[in-house]
Amino acid sequence: MSDKPGNQTPNTPDVSETELRNKKVDELRQDAKQEHIAGASGMRKEELVKEVAQARQEDADNGRGRNSRSGADDAEDLGAGPDGGRVRHGDDSSKSLKYSQEITSTEEEPEREGRSLATTHHEVIRQWAEERGGVPATVDGTEHGDHLGVLRIDFREKDANLREVSWEEWFKTFDDRGLNFIYQEQRSDGRQSNFFRLENPEREDA
């Protein structure tokens, strides 16, 4: 005997939170990333539980999938890229790349706060940027014919020389130039970090 009419359950948010509390913090942060919740890397467990539960309830109420919170859908997952997320090496690879933790999956977490990370994984990079309000961009005036110029992530702060482009354009140029993405999730004090840089291991300039 059941009093649950279809999928409509008044206790759904509570049930969701109960299940979420049984997860580890790293698992909750991954759930938050999939829901495109900004600032997840700096949240404590109870904050993560509340945010993820609320996001899932909103998705259920609106009949949407998880990725629709950012206007995307499953078909727009950018995947790992041609190198499976692994970093590229060359004669001019920097010391910072050598000592960075390689990230090849959206499920991987830094070994410690403040850890330098490196990846070529498209979805890892996009999720990192979007959690911080960043969008793919290029520096105006540095174009090479029909090709994009210097690549950047625009956090919409103060650089008026940046022009927003699509992720598809950004990653095509990123891969064509054989770049690595070196970044941080958190500073050593635990605060969210916006630090990143692009490196071309075959020459000094990116």
Tab-separated table of C-alpha atoms in Angstrom:
chain	number	residue	atom	x	y	z
A	1	MET	CA	0.000	0.000	0.000
A	2	SER	CA	1.404	3.384	-0.999
A	3	ASP	CA	0.265	6.947	-0.629
A	4	LYS	CA	2.802	8.292	-3.142
A	5	PRO	CA	0.949	9.756	-6.147
A	6	GLY	CA	3.324	9.176	-9.047
A	7	ASN	CA	6.593	11.087	-8.669
A	8	GLN	CA	5.088	13.769	-6.442
A	9	THR	CA	6.370	13.224	-2.943
A	10	PRO	CA	6.120	15.997	-0.376
A	11	ASN	CA	9.169	14.648	1.466
A	12	THR	CA	11.430	14.496	-1.609
A	13	PRO	CA	13.812	17.284	-0.492
A	14	ASP	CA	14.207	15.690	2.983
A	15	VAL	CA	14.825	12.254	1.493
A	16	SER	CA	17.389	13.747	-0.893
A	17	GLU	CA	19.218	15.486	1.938
A	18	THR	CA	19.281	12.314	4.018
A	19	GLU	CA	20.864	10.384	1.170
A	20	LEU	CA	23.328	13.182	0.457
A	21	ARG	CA	24.501	13.359	4.066
A	22	ASN	CA	25.682	9.761	3.770
A	23	LYS	CA	28.136	10.797	1.052
A	24	LYS	CA	31.682	12.025	1.487
A	25	VAL	CA	32.506	15.683	0.942
A	26	ASP	CA	34.448	14.893	-2.261
A	27	GLU	CA	31.427	13.046	-3.643
A	28	LEU	CA	29.172	15.968	-2.765
A	29	ARG	CA	31.505	18.392	-4.504
A	30	GLN	CA	31.355	16.250	-7.621
A	31	ASP	CA	27.546	16.262	-7.424
A	32	ALA	CA	27.668	20.048	-7.070
A	33	LYS	CA	29.891	20.336	-10.138
A	34	GLN	CA	27.427	18.280	-12.150
A	35	GLU	CA	24.684	20.649	-11.051
A	36	HIS	CA	26.875	23.630	-12.049
A	37	ILE	CA	26.732	25.091	-8.536
A	38	ALA	CA	29.210	27.957	-8.241
A	39	GLY	CA	31.733	27.949	-5.401
A	40	ALA	CA	31.289	24.279	-4.518
A	41	SER	CA	34.994	23.747	-3.819
A	42	GLY	CA	34.827	26.136	-0.873
A	43	MET	CA	31.606	24.851	0.699
A	44	ARG	CA	31.322	22.755	3.837
A	45	LYS	CA	29.394	19.478	3.869
A	46	GLU	CA	26.069	20.856	5.116
A	47	GLU	CA	26.162	23.688	2.564
A	48	LEU	CA	26.835	21.179	-0.204
A	49	VAL	CA	23.944	18.983	0.966
A	50	LYS	CA	21.503	21.919	0.928
A	51	GLU	CA	22.666	23.284	-2.440
A	52	VAL	CA	22.682	19.927	-4.241
A	53	ALA	CA	19.294	18.917	-2.811
A	54	GLN	CA	17.781	22.252	-3.819
A	55	ALA	CA	19.258	22.053	-7.317
A	56	ARG	CA	17.915	18.545	-7.856
A	57	GLN	CA	14.500	19.514	-6.568
A	58	GLU	CA	14.413	22.486	-8.966
A	59	ASP	CA	15.387	20.222	-11.835
A	60	ALA	CA	12.669	17.732	-10.890
A	61	ASP	CA	10.051	20.479	-10.542
A	62	ASN	CA	10.931	21.871	-13.949
A	63	GLY	CA	11.318	18.491	-15.639
A	64	ARG	CA	14.895	19.245	-16.612
A	65	GLY	CA	18.164	17.332	-16.591
A	66	ARG	CA	21.070	18.337	-14.399
A	67	ASN	CA	23.069	20.162	-17.037
A	68	SER	CA	20.122	22.363	-18.022
A	69	ARG	CA	20.960	24.699	-15.132
A	70	SER	CA	23.623	26.264	-17.314
A	71	GLY	CA	21.627	26.100	-20.538
A	72	ALA	CA	23.439	22.955	-21.607
A	73	ASP	CA	22.389	19.351	-22.049
A	74	ASP	CA	24.127	15.993	-21.998
A	75	ALA	CA	25.011	16.262	-25.680
A	76	GLU	CA	27.083	19.347	-24.937
A	77	ASP	CA	29.436	17.659	-22.467
A	78	LEU	CA	32.836	18.597	-23.867
A	79	GLY	CA	34.529	15.352	-22.845
A	80	ALA	CA	38.221	14.799	-22.259
A	81	GLY	CA	39.677	16.105	-25.514
A	82	PRO	CA	42.140	14.388	-27.868
A	83	ASP	CA	44.721	13.591	-25.162
A	84	GLY	CA	42.279	12.136	-22.654
A	85	GLY	CA	43.019	14.967	-20.255
A	86	ARG	CA	46.710	14.078	-19.940
A	87	VAL	CA	49.230	16.925	-19.976
A	88	ARG	CA	51.442	17.546	-22.981
A	89	HIS	CA	55.217	17.533	-22.639
A	90	GLY	CA	57.914	19.198	-24.686
A	91	ASP	CA	61.385	20.746	-24.594
A	92	ASP	CA	60.076	23.922	-22.962
A	93	SER	CA	57.852	22.324	-20.314
A	94	SER	CA	58.007	24.480	-17.185
A	95	LYS	CA	59.027	23.445	-13.688
A	96	SER	CA	55.512	24.291	-12.512
A	97	LEU	CA	54.115	21.654	-14.892
A	98	LYS	CA	56.598	19.090	-13.582
A	99	TYR	CA	55.461	19.640	-9.997
A	100	SER	CA	51.734	19.922	-10.736
A	101	GLN	CA	49.216	17.161	-10.014
A	102	GLU	CA	47.845	15.824	-13.294
A	103	ILE	CA	44.027	15.824	-13.495
A	104	THR	CA	42.473	13.556	-16.131
A	105	SER	CA	38.881	13.315	-14.892
A	106	THR	CA	36.152	15.549	-13.475
A	107	GLU	CA	36.013	13.150	-10.519
A	108	GLU	CA	39.608	13.772	-9.410
A	109	GLU	CA	40.289	16.132	-6.502
A	110	PRO	CA	43.452	18.009	-5.458
A	111	GLU	CA	45.690	16.105	-3.061
A	112	ARG	CA	45.700	19.145	-0.772
A	113	GLU	CA	44.548	22.760	-0.644
A	114	GLY	CA	46.741	25.070	-2.694
A	115	ARG	CA	47.995	22.215	-4.911
A	116	SER	CA	49.083	23.208	-8.401
A	117	LEU	CA	47.074	21.217	-10.962
A	118	ALA	CA	47.487	20.591	-14.693
A	119	THR	CA	45.147	19.157	-17.327
A	120	THR	CA	44.056	19.182	-20.954
A	121	HIS	CA	40.610	17.745	-20.085
A	122	HIS	CA	37.990	19.951	-21.736
A	123	GLU	CA	35.177	19.344	-19.267
A	124	VAL	CA	37.471	19.807	-16.252
A	125	ILE	CA	38.509	23.209	-17.604
A	126	ARG	CA	34.962	24.285	-18.438
A	127	GLN	CA	33.607	23.260	-15.033
A	128	TRP	CA	36.473	25.050	-13.268
A	129	ALA	CA	35.799	28.253	-15.221
A	130	GLU	CA	32.008	28.180	-14.853
A	131	GLU	CA	32.209	27.620	-11.085
A	132	ARG	CA	34.009	30.968	-10.957
A	133	GLY	CA	31.749	32.814	-13.385
A	134	GLY	CA	34.377	32.607	-16.124
A	135	VAL	CA	33.797	32.381	-19.871
A	136	PRO	CA	36.162	31.446	-22.732
A	137	ALA	CA	37.785	34.496	-24.307
A	138	THR	CA	40.543	35.747	-26.552
A	139	VAL	CA	42.608	38.938	-26.415
A	140	ASP	CA	41.372	41.359	-29.061
A	141	GLY	CA	44.025	42.390	-31.574
A	142	THR	CA	46.071	39.182	-31.274
A	143	GLU	CA	44.218	37.219	-33.971
A	144	HIS	CA	46.085	35.428	-36.757
A	145	GLY	CA	43.853	35.738	-39.804
A	146	ASP	CA	40.777	33.615	-39.084
A	147	HIS	CA	42.419	32.016	-36.051
A	148	LEU	CA	41.879	33.100	-32.472
A	149	GLY	CA	44.593	35.064	-30.748
A	150	VAL	CA	45.835	34.684	-27.182
A	151	LEU	CA	43.440	32.545	-25.135
A	152	ARG	CA	42.149	33.623	-21.738
A	153	ILE	CA	39.327	32.933	-19.259
A	154	ASP	CA	37.304	36.111	-18.687
A	155	PHE	CA	36.031	36.488	-15.123
A	156	ARG	CA	34.349	39.767	-16.164
A	157	GLU	CA	36.445	41.837	-13.811
A	158	LYS	CA	38.472	44.576	-15.469
A	159	ASP	CA	40.078	43.583	-18.777
A	160	ALA	CA	38.163	45.316	-21.566
A	161	ASN	CA	40.451	43.792	-24.203
A	162	LEU	CA	38.946	40.335	-23.826
A	163	ARG	CA	36.352	39.083	-26.299
A	164	GLU	CA	34.105	36.134	-25.406
A	165	VAL	CA	34.187	33.154	-27.766
A	166	SER	CA	32.542	29.729	-27.763
A	167	TRP	CA	34.048	26.798	-25.882
A	168	GLU	CA	34.250	24.942	-29.195
A	169	GLU	CA	36.438	27.689	-30.716
A	170	TRP	CA	38.501	27.998	-27.525
A	171	PHE	CA	39.244	24.286	-27.242
A	172	LYS	CA	39.988	23.896	-30.959
A	173	THR	CA	42.681	26.557	-30.595
A	174	PHE	CA	43.823	25.102	-27.246
A	175	ASP	CA	44.360	21.678	-28.845
A	176	ASP	CA	45.786	22.990	-32.139
A	177	ARG	CA	48.463	24.839	-30.149
A	178	GLY	CA	49.165	21.866	-27.885
A	179	LEU	CA	48.572	23.850	-24.696
A	180	ASN	CA	48.343	22.756	-21.066
A	181	PHE	CA	46.022	24.330	-18.500
A	182	ILE	CA	47.777	24.901	-15.154
A	183	TYR	CA	45.489	26.011	-12.327
A	184	GLN	CA	44.397	25.850	-8.686
A	185	GLU	CA	41.070	24.831	-7.158
A	186	GLN	CA	41.818	26.443	-3.796
A	187	ARG	CA	44.480	28.648	-2.271
A	188	SER	CA	46.571	27.266	0.568
A	189	ASP	CA	44.184	28.969	3.022
A	190	GLY	CA	41.201	27.075	1.578
A	191	ARG	CA	39.647	29.984	-0.323
A	192	GLN	CA	38.580	29.445	-3.914
A	193	SER	CA	41.334	30.310	-6.379
A	194	ASN	CA	40.989	31.861	-9.835
A	195	PHE	CA	44.649	31.235	-10.682
A	196	PHE	CA	45.386	29.666	-14.052
A	197	ARG	CA	47.836	29.937	-16.890
A	198	LEU	CA	48.240	28.368	-20.294
A	199	GLU	CA	51.529	26.787	-21.270
A	200	ASN	CA	52.875	25.620	-24.591
A	201	PRO	CA	55.482	22.937	-23.778
A	202	GLU	CA	57.092	23.349	-27.209
A	203	ARG	CA	57.879	27.041	-26.807
A	204	GLU	CA	57.809	29.674	-24.085
A	205	ASP	CA	54.816	31.694	-25.300
A	206	ALA	CA	51.297	30.307	-25.179
